[in-house]
Structure formats: C-alpha cells, structure tokens
Amino acid sequence: LLRYCPPLCMFIMSVCVLQLLHMSVFSQSFSPCGRYLAAGNNYGEIALFSLSAALSPDATVQSQKPVLTFTAHEGPVFTLISSDCHLLSAGNGEISAWSWTELIKKDNSLVVGGGDNNVHILDLEHGVFKSVLQGHSDYIHCVSVREREADILSGSEDGAVRIWDSRMDQSVHCIEVYKYESCARPQYGKWISCVTTDSDWMLCGGGPSLSLWHLRSLSPTSIFPLTGCQRQAAFHQDMILAVGDGPFVSHCLLGGEVKAQIPCTPQSLNTLQLNTNSTEHRVLTAGGSSDHIEVFTNLSYRAFSLSF
C-alpha cells in the first residue's frame, strides 16, 4: 500500500496547486468588529482571516492563513457585504446570509488558567483539552473572554495581560501593566489578580492599580485610587464595581473617581458577582475572609448576609 500512496498524494497536491494558480478573489468585506476579513473566490468559497493575528508583531506564516474556510455557493462569490449581524454573499442567482456570531464564535469551550503558566481550552462536549496557549512566564491568576471578538484575556503573576486570538490560538498582544508609571505600585508587586472586559474596554489590577484600558489603542484611560490589591472587578452600567483589600465594595466612575465604598462584614473580599440572569432575583453578592456572603438588593447598602 505504501507504494501507491506517494502518487495519490502527488495528485492531490497537484490539484490544490492548480486550484491556487487559477483562483481569483472576487469580493471582500470586513466584520462589524473590524477584526476579521471575509473574502470570496471563483470556487464559491468564503475564507475568514483574523486581522489581529496577521497584524500582530508575533505573526507567523500561519497567521496569514484563513481561520475558517467554507463553500458558500456552487459558482463564484461575486459580492460580500456586512451588516451589523450578517455577512451577505451573492453567487449565481442566489443570495445567502451568514451569522457573524456563528462565523467567529468558538466551540462550546471552557477557558482555564493554570499553575503551569499556560491557558488551556477544554472542549466541554468531548471532555478533552483541545489547545494550550503558551506565552506567560509565571502562573495565571485570571482569565476573561471577549465574546464578540473571540478574544481571551489572561492575567499572570509575571505582571502581563495577554490577549489571545482564540481562532488562531496565539497571543496577539502583551500588556506589561507594571511598566506603566501611572499604574505601577512596586510595594504591591507586579502580579495581575483580576481582568475583565466589556466590548472595547478592559479592567485589570492587582499589584498595579486597578485601571481601565481601551483595547483598540492598548492604553490606560483611567486609574482608580484604591488602596491595596483589587481581586475582582466588574462593569455595571456606567460604573465599575471592585473588591479586594478592605471591608467594602468600591463604586467607581469610568473617569477614575471613587464614588462610594459600601461597608461589608469581611475585612477583605475575594469575589464579587452580579446576578443578571433573573430580574426577580437581581442582587449583588460579595464574599471574602469570613463565612459570610454579603447580599446587596440595592447597590448602595448591604441588605443581609448568607453564611455557611
């Protein structure tokens, strides 16, 4: 059997080479988020390219290949147009609509930051780890998923926040927060204990001050004057909620001002959660260095405590 494989492989390679030689690109369109380029060719295929991966300083040859290719029409894809939600393609006598959410989403996956300095992506459907994101030099404290752009953010003991393109499984940006003078607090170290995102914005903190970053410009826009290390933060409407060293939940304005600090029972807080899944049971909860979980039915005061 081995004697017959090389000719078969050569034939397949020849067909692929001929297809590439005779390929024409007829149409292009950018995704609504601007991070992907869709291109249609004369074979009826649409290829999706990650611009964030291709433009990264760490780009490789693989970064310039499609993250997704599929056959959309039997003939050439003459036109591609993007709306806020769909990619529209026109072929010979037919028009198709493709959901951008479906095109750029990841599979049903769980993102895990590990003590081995790596980010692992677990396929929940099959129960296996399908990829490992390598780049941090110390263990990882926190991860966050930027849903619309299919980005993963990770914060590490090494003082860096890395932004990963989850379609290419590679780091596209590395922000060493502690190197920014406005954020640095050497007395607390350089570790990143919390990171979260909302559209084009990121919150991160730990050793460095809690800070708000614009992800398109990769620059800090607000520094929050909170004492101690912040262990978790969240976007809520036009505010930032944060907990860490200290017996209170901090309410901060997007411009950097601390609006209020609501007292809690524990002397320090590790976790903060806002229940947005139910309008009937919409509460904020916080827990830390005690057996109590603080419950806020109104963000301005603690209503009661749950306890183990």
XYZ file of N, CA, C and O in Angstrom, residues 29 31 58 71-72 74 143 166 168 214 218 259 295:
52
model
N -15.120 41.738 2.476
C -15.891 42.551 3.421
C -15.308 42.358 4.811
O -14.886 41.254 5.171
N -15.610 42.376 9.000
C -16.606 42.065 10.028
C -17.037 43.340 10.741
O -16.327 44.350 10.702
N 3.987 39.317 16.564
C 4.407 37.920 16.659
C 3.802 37.062 15.557
O 3.756 35.835 15.668
N -17.554 26.430 1.746
C -18.156 26.608 0.427
C -19.524 27.247 0.589
O -20.419 26.687 1.235
N -19.688 28.420 -0.001
C -20.926 29.183 0.157
C -21.844 29.047 -1.054
O -23.070 29.070 -0.923
N -22.203 27.408 -5.418
C -21.676 26.482 -6.410
C -20.761 27.185 -7.404
O -19.830 26.595 -7.932
N -8.659 34.845 33.975
C -8.923 34.855 32.535
C -10.274 35.516 32.292
O -11.139 35.553 33.169
N -8.514 33.499 19.879
C -8.899 32.112 20.142
C -9.127 31.309 18.866
O -9.204 30.085 18.915
N -6.951 31.509 16.318
C -5.606 31.128 15.890
C -4.802 30.498 17.020
O -3.698 29.987 16.795
N -8.402 51.066 27.021
C -9.075 50.999 25.727
C -8.328 49.972 24.890
O -7.137 50.135 24.606
N -4.849 50.137 23.157
C -3.983 49.460 24.129
C -3.326 50.455 25.080
O -2.116 50.398 25.349
N -16.662 56.775 43.758
C -17.936 57.402 44.104
C -18.377 57.024 45.511
O -18.880 57.854 46.271
N -25.072 40.219 50.721
C -26.092 40.319 49.666
C -26.598 41.759 49.605
O -27.020 42.321 50.615
